[in-house]
PDB file of C-alpha atoms in Angstrom:
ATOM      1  CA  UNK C   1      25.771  -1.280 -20.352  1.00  0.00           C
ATOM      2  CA  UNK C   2      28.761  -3.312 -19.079  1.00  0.00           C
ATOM      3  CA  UNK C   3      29.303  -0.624 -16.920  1.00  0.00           C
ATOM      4  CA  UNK C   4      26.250  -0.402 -15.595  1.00  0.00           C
ATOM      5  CA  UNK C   5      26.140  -3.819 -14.693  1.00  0.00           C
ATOM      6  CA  UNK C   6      29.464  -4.157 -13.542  1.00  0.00           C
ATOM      7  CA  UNK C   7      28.291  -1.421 -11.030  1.00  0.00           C
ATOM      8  CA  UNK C   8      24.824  -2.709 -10.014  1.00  0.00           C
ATOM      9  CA  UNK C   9      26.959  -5.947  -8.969  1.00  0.00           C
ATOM     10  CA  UNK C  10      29.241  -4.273  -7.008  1.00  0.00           C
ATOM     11  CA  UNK C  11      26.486  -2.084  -5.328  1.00  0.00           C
ATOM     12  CA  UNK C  12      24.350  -5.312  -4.363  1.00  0.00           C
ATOM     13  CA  UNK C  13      27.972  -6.890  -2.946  1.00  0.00           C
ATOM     14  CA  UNK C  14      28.008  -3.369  -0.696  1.00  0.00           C
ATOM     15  CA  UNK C  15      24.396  -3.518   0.256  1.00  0.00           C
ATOM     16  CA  UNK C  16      24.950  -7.674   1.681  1.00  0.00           C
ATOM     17  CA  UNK C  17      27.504  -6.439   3.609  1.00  0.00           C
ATOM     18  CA  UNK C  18      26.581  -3.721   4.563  1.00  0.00           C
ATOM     19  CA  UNK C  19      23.302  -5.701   6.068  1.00  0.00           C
ATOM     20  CA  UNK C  20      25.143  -7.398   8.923  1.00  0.00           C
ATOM     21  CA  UNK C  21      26.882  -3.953  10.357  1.00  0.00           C
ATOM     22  CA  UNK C  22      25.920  -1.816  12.578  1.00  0.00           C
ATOM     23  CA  UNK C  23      23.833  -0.016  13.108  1.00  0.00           C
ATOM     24  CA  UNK C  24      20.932  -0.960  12.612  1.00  0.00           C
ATOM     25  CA  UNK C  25      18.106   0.869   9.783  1.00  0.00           C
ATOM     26  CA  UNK C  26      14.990  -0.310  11.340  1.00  0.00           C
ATOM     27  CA  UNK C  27      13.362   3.015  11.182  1.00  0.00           C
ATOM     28  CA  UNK C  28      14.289   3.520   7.587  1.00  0.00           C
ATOM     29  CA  UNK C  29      13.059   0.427   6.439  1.00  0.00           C
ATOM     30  CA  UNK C  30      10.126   0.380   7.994  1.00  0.00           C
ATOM     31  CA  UNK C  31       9.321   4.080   6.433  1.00  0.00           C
ATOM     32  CA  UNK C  32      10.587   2.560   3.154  1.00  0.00           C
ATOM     33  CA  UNK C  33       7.976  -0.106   3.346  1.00  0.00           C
ATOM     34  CA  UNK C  34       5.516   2.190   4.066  1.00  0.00           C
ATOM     35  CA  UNK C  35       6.471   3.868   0.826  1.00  0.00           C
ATOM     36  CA  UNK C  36       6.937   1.055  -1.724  1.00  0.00           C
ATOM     37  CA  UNK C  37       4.255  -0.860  -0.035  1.00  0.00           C
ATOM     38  CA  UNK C  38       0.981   0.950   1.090  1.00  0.00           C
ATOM     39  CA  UNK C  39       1.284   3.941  -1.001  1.00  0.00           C
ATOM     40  CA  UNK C  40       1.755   1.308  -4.302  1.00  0.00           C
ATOM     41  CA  UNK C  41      -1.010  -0.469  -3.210  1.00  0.00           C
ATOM     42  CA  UNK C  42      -3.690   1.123  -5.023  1.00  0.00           C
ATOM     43  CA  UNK C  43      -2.380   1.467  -8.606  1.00  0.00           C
ATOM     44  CA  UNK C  44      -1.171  -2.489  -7.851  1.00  0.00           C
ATOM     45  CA  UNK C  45      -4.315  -3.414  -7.308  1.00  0.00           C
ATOM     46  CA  UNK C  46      -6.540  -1.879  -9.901  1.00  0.00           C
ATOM     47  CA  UNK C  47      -4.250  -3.380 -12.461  1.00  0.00           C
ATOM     48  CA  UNK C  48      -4.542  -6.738 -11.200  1.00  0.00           C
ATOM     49  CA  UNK C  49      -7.791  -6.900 -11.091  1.00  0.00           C
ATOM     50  CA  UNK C  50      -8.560  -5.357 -14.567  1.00  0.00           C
ATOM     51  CA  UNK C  51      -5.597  -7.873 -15.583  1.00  0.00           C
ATOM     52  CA  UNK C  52      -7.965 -10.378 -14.290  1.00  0.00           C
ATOM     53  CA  UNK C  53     -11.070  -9.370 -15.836  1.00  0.00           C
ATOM     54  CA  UNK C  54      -9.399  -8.772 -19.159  1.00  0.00           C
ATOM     55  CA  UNK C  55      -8.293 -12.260 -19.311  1.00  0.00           C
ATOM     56  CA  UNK C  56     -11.298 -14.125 -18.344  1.00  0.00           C
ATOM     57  CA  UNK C  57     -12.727 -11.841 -20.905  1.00  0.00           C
ATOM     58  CA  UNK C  58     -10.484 -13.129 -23.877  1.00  0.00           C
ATOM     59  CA  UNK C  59     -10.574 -16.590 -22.145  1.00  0.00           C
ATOM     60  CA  UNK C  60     -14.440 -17.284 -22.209  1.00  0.00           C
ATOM     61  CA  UNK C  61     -14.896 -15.876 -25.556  1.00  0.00           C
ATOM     62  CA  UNK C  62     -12.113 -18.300 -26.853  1.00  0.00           C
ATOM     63  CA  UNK C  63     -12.744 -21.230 -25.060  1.00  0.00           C
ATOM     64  CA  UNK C  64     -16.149 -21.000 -26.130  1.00  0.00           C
ATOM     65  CA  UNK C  65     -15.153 -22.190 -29.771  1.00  0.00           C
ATOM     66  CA  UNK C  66     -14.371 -25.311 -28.275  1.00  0.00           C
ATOM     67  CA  UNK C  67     -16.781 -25.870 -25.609  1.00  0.00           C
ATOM     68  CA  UNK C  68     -13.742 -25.687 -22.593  1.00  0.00           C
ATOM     69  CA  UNK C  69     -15.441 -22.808 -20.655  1.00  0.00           C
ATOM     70  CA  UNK C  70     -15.218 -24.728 -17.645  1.00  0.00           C
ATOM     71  CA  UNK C  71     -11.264 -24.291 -17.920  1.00  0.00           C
ATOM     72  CA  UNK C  72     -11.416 -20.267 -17.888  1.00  0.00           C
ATOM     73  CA  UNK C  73     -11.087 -20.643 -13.958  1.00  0.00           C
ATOM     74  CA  UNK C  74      -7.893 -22.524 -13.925  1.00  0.00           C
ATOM     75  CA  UNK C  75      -6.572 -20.533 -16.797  1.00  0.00           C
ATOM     76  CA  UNK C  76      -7.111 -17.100 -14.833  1.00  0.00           C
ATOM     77  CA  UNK C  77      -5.762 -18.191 -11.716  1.00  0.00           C
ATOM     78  CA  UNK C  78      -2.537 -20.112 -13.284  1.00  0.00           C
ATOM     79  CA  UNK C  79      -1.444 -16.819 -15.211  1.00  0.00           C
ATOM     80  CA  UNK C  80      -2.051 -14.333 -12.106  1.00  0.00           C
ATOM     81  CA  UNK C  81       0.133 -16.610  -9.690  1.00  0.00           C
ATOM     82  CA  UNK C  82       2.421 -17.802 -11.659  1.00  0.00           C
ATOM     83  CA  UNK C  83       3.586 -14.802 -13.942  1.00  0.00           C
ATOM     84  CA  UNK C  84       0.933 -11.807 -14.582  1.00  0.00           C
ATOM     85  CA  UNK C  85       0.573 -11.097 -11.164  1.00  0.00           C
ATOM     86  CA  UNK C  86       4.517 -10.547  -9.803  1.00  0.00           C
ATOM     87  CA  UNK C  87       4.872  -9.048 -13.176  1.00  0.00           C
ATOM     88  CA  UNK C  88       2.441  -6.313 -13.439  1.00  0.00           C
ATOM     89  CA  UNK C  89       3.040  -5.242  -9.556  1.00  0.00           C
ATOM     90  CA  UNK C  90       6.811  -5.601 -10.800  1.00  0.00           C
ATOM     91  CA  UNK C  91       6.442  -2.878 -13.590  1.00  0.00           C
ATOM     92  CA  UNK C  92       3.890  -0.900 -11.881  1.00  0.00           C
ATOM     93  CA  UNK C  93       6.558  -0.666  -8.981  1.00  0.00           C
ATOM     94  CA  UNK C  94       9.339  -0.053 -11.032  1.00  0.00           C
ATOM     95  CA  UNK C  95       7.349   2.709 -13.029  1.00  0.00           C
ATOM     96  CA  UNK C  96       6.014   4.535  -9.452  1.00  0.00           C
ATOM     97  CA  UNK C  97       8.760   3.501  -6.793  1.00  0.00           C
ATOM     98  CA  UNK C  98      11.687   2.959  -8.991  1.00  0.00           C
ATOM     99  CA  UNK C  99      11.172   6.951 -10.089  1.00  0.00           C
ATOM    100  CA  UNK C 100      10.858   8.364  -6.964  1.00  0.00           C
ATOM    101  CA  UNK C 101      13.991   6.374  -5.506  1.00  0.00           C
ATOM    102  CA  UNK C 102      16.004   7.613  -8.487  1.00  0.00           C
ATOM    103  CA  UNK C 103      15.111  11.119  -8.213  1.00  0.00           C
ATOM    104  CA  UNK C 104      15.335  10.909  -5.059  1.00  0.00           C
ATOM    105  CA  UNK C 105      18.519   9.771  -4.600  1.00  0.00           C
ATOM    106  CA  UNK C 106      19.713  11.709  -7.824  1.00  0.00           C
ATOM    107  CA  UNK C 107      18.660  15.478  -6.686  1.00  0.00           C
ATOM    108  CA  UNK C 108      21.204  14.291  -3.205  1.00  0.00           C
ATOM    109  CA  UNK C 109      23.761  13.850  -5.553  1.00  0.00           C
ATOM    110  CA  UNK C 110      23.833  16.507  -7.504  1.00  0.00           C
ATOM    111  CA  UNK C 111      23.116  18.886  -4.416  1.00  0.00           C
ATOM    112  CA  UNK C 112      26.307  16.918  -2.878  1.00  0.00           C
ATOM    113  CA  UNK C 113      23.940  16.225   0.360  1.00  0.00           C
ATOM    114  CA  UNK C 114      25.434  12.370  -0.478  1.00  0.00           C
ATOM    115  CA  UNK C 115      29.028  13.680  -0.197  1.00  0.00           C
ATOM    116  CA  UNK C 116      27.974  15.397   3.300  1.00  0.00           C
ATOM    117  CA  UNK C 117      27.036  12.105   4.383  1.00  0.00           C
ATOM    118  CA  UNK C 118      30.280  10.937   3.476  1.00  0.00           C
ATOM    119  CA  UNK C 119      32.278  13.429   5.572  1.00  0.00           C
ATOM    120  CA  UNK C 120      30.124  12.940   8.382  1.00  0.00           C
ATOM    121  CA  UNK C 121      31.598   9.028   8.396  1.00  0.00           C
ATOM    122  CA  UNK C 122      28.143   8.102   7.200  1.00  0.00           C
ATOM    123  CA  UNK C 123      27.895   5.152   4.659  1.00  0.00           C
ATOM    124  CA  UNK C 124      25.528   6.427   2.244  1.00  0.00           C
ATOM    125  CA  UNK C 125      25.342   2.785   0.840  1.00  0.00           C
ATOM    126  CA  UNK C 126      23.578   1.749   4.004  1.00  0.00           C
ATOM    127  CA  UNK C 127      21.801   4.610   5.154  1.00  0.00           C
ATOM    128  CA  UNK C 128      20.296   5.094   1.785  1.00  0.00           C
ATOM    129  CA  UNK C 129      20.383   2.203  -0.317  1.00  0.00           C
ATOM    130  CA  UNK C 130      20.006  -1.016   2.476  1.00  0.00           C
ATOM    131  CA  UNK C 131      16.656   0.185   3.838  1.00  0.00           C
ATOM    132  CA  UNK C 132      15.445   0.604   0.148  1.00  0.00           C
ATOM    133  CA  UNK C 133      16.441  -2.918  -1.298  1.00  0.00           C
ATOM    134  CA  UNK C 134      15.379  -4.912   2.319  1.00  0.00           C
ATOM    135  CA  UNK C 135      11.876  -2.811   2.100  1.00  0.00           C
ATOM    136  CA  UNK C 136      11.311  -3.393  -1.803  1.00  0.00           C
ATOM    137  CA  UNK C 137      12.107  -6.919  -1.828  1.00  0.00           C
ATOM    138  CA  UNK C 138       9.950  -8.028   1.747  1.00  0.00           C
ATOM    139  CA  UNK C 139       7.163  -6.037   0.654  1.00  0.00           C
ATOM    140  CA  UNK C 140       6.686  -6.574  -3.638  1.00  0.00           C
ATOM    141  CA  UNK C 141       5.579 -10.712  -2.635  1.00  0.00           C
ATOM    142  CA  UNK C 142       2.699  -8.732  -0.003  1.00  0.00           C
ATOM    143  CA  UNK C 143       1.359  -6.600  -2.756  1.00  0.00           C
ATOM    144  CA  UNK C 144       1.782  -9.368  -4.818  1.00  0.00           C
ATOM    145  CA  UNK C 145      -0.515 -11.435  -2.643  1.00  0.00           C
ATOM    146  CA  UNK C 146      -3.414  -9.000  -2.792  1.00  0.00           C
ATOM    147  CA  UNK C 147      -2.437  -8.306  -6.468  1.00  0.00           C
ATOM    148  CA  UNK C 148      -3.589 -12.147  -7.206  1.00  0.00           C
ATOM    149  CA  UNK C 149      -6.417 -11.870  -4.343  1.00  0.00           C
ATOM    150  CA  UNK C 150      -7.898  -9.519  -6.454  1.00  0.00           C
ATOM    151  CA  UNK C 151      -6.976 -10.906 -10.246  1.00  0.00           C
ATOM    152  CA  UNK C 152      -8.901 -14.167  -9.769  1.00  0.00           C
ATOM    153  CA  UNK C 153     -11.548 -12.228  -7.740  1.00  0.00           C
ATOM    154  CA  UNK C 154     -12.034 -10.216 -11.312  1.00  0.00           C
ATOM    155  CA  UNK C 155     -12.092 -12.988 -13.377  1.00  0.00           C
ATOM    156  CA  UNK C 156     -14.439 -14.623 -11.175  1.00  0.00           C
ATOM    157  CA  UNK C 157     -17.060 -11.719 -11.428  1.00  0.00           C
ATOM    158  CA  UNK C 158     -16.470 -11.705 -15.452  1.00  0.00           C
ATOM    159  CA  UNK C 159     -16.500 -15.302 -16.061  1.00  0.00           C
ATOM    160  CA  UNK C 160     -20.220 -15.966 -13.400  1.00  0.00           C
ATOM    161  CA  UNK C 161     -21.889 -12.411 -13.885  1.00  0.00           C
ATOM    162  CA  UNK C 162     -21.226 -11.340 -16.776  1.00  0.00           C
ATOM    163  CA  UNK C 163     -20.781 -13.915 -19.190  1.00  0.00           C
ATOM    164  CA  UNK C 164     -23.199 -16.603 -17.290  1.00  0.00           C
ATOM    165  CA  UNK C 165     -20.220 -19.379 -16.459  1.00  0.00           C
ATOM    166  CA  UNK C 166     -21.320 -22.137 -13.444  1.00  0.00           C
ATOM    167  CA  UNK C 167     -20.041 -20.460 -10.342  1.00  0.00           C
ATOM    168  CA  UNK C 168     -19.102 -24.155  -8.189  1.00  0.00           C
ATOM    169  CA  UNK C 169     -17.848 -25.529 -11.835  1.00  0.00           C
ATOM    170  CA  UNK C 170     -15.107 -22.715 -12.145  1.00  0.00           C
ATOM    171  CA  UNK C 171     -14.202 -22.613  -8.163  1.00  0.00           C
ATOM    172  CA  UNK C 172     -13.684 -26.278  -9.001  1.00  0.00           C
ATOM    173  CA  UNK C 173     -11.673 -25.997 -11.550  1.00  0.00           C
ATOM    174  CA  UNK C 174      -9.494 -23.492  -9.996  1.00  0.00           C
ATOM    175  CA  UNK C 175      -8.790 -25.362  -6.895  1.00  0.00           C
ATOM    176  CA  UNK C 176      -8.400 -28.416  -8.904  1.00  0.00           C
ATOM    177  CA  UNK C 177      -5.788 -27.201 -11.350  1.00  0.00           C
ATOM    178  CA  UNK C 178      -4.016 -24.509  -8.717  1.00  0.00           C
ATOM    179  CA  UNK C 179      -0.960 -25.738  -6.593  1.00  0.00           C
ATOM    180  CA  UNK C 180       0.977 -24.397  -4.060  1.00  0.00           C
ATOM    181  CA  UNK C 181       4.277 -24.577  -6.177  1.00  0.00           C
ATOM    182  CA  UNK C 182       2.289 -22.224  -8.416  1.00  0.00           C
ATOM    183  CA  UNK C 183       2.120 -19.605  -6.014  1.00  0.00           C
ATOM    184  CA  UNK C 184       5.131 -19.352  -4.153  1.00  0.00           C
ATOM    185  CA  UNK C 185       7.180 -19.539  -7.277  1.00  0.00           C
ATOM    186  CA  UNK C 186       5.353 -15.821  -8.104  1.00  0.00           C
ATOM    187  CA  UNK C 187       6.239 -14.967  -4.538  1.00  0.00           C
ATOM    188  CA  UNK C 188       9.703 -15.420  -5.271  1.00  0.00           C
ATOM    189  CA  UNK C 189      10.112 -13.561  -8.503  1.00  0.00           C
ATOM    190  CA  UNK C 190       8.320 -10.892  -7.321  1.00  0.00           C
ATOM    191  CA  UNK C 191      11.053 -10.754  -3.996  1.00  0.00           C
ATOM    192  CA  UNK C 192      13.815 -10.444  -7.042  1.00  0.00           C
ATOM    193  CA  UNK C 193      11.820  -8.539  -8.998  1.00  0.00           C
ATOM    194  CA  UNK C 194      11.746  -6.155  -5.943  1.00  0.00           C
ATOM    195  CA  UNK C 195      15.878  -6.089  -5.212  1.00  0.00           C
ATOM    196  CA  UNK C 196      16.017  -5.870  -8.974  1.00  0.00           C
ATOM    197  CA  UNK C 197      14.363  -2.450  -9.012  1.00  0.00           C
ATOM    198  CA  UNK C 198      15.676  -0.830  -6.013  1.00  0.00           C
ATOM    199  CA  UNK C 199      19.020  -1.981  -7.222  1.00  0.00           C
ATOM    200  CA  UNK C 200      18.938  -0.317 -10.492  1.00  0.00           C
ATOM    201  CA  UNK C 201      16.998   2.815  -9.191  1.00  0.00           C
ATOM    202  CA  UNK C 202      19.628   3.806  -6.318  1.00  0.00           C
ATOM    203  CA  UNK C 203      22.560   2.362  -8.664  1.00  0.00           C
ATOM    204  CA  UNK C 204      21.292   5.038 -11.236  1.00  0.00           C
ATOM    205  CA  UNK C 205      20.328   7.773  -8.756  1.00  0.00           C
ATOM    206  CA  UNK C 206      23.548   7.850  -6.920  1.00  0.00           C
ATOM    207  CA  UNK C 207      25.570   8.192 -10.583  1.00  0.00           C
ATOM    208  CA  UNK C 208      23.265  11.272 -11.452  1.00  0.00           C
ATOM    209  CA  UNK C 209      24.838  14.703 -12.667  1.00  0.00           C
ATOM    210  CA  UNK C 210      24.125  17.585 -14.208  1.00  0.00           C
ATOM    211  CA  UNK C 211      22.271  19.288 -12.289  1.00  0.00           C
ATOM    212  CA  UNK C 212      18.025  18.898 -12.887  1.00  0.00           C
ATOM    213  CA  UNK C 213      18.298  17.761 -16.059  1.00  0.00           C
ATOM    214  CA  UNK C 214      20.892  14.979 -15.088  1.00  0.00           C
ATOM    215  CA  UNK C 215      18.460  13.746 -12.436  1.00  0.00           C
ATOM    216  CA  UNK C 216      15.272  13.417 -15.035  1.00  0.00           C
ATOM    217  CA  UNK C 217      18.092  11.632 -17.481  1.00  0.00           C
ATOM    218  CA  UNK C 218      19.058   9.014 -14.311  1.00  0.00           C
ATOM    219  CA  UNK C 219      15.395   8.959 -13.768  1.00  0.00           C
ATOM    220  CA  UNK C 220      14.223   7.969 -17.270  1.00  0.00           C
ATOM    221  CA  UNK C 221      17.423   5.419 -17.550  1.00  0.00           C
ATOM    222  CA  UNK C 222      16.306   3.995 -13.972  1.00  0.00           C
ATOM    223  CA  UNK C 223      12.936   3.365 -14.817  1.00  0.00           C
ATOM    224  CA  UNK C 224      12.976   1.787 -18.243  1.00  0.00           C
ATOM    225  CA  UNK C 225      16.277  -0.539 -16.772  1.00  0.00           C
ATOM    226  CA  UNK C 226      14.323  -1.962 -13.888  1.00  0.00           C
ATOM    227  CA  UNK C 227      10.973  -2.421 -16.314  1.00  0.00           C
ATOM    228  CA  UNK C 228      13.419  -4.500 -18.546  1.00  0.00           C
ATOM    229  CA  UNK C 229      15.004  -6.550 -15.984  1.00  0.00           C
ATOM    230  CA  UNK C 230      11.902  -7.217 -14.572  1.00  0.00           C
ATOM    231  CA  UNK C 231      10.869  -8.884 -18.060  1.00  0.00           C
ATOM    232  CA  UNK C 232      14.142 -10.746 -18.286  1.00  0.00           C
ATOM    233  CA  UNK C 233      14.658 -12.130 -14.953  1.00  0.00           C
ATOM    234  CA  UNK C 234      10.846 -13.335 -15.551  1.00  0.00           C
ATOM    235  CA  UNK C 235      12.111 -15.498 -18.395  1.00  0.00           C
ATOM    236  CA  UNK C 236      14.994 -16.984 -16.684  1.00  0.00           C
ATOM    237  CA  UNK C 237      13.846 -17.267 -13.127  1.00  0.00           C
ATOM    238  CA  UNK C 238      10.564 -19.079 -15.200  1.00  0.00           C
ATOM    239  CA  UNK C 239      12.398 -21.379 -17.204  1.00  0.00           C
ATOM    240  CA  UNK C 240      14.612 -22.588 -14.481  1.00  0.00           C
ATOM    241  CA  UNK C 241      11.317 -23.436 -12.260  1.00  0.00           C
ATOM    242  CA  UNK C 242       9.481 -24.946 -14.056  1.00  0.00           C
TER     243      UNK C 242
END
C-alpha cells in the first residue's frame, strides 16, 4: 500500500509538470471528456435521481412521526449538494471510467505499445495520463451539476405527487435552508474526487503485467482503490469544510 501511494504521489508530481510543457493535448482531452463525461452521463444520472427519490421516500415517512414534513425539501437538497451527489457520480465514475482507463492503459503495457512510446521520445506520462486527469477532474463537478439537477428534481416528484407534501411549502424550504457554500463545496470534492480516480486508474494500469490476466488483476485493484479514496477523501475534505 505504501508503495502504491508512494507511486500515485510521484505520478501526480509528473502529471503537474508535465501540464505546463509542450506540446499541447488539446485533442486528447477534449476526446477524454467526451469519454468520462457524456458517455457517464446516463448511469450518473439515473442514480441521482433514484438517490433522490429514495431519500425523500425515507424522509417523509420519518418526518411524519414528528409532524416536520415541511423539512423533507431542505433535507433532500442539503444531502445531494453537499455529499450524495459528488459521491455517487464519484463511485459510479470510478466503477465505469476508472475500469476502462485501467484496462486500457494496462493491455498497452503488457503489449509494450507504452515502451514504443518511450523510444519514440514520447512521454507516455503526458500523452496518456495528463489528458485523462485534466478531463476527469473539469468534467466530474458538470455531471455533478446535473447529478443534483436531477436528485432534488426526484425528491420533489416523491415528496408533492406521491406522498401529497405542499408543493410552494417544500420549494420554500429548500431555497430557504440551501446556500451557495453548500454547493460549491460538492463541486469541489467532486473535482478531487475526479483527479483521485484517474490518478489511481492510470497509476495501476501503467504497473500492469502478466499478460490478460495481469490487466483484469490492475483492473479490479484500480477500481475498488479509487471507490475507497473516493469515500475517504469525502470524510476529510468534509470535515475540514465545514
Amino acid at each position: 500500500m505504501l508503495l502504491d501511494l508512494g507511486a500515485i504521489f510521484t505520478l501526480f508530481f509528473q502529471v503537474v509538470s508535465s501540464m505546463v510543457r509542450p506540446p499541447s493535448e488539446i485533442r486528447n482531452i477534449v476526446k477524454q471528456m467526451e469519454e468520462v463525461g457524456i458517455r457517464s452521463m446516463p448511469v450518473v444520472l439515473v442514480t441521482a435521481t433514484f438517490t433522490g427519490m429514495v431519500l425523500a421516500l425515507q424522509s417523509y415517512a420519518g418526518f411524519q412521526r414528528f409532524g416536520a414534513t415541511s423539512f423533507v425539501g431542505s433535507v433532500v437538497a442539503l444531502s445531494i449538494t453537499r455529499e450524495l451527489g459528488p459521491v455517487f457520480a464519484g463511485l459510479m465514475v470510478s466503477g465505469r471510467v476508472g475500469a476502462s482507463m485501467a484496462a486500457e492503459l494496462g493491455t498497452m503495457k503488457v503489449t509494450e505499445q507504452i515502451d514504443a512510446l518511450v523510444t519514440l521520445a514520447t512521454n507516455p506520462v503526458k500523452y496518456l495520463v495528463v489528458p485523462r486527469v485534466v478531463a476527469a477532474t473539469i468534467v466530474l463537478p458538470v455531471l455533478v451539476v446535473f447529478a443534483d439537477l436531477l436528485g432534488i428534481v426526484g425528491g420533489y416528484f416523491v415528496s408533492v405527487y406521491l406522498m401529497g407534501a405542499n408543493p410552494y411549502v417544500y420549494m420554500a424550504k429548500t431555497y430557504q435552508y440551501l446556500e451557495f457554500k453548500d454547493i460549491y463545496t460538492g463541486l469541489v470534492k467532486a473535482s478531487v474526487f475526479g483527479m483521485l480516480i484517474a490518478l489511481i486508474s492510470c497509476h495501476h494500469g501503467f504497473v500492469a503485467q502478466g499478460g490478460a490476466e495481469g490487466v483484469g488483476r490492475a483492473t479490479t485493484r484500480a477500481v475498488v482503490a479509487s471507490s475507497m479514496m473516493v469515500l475517504i477523501s469525502d470524510y476529510f475534505m468534509t470535515s475540514f469544510m465545514f
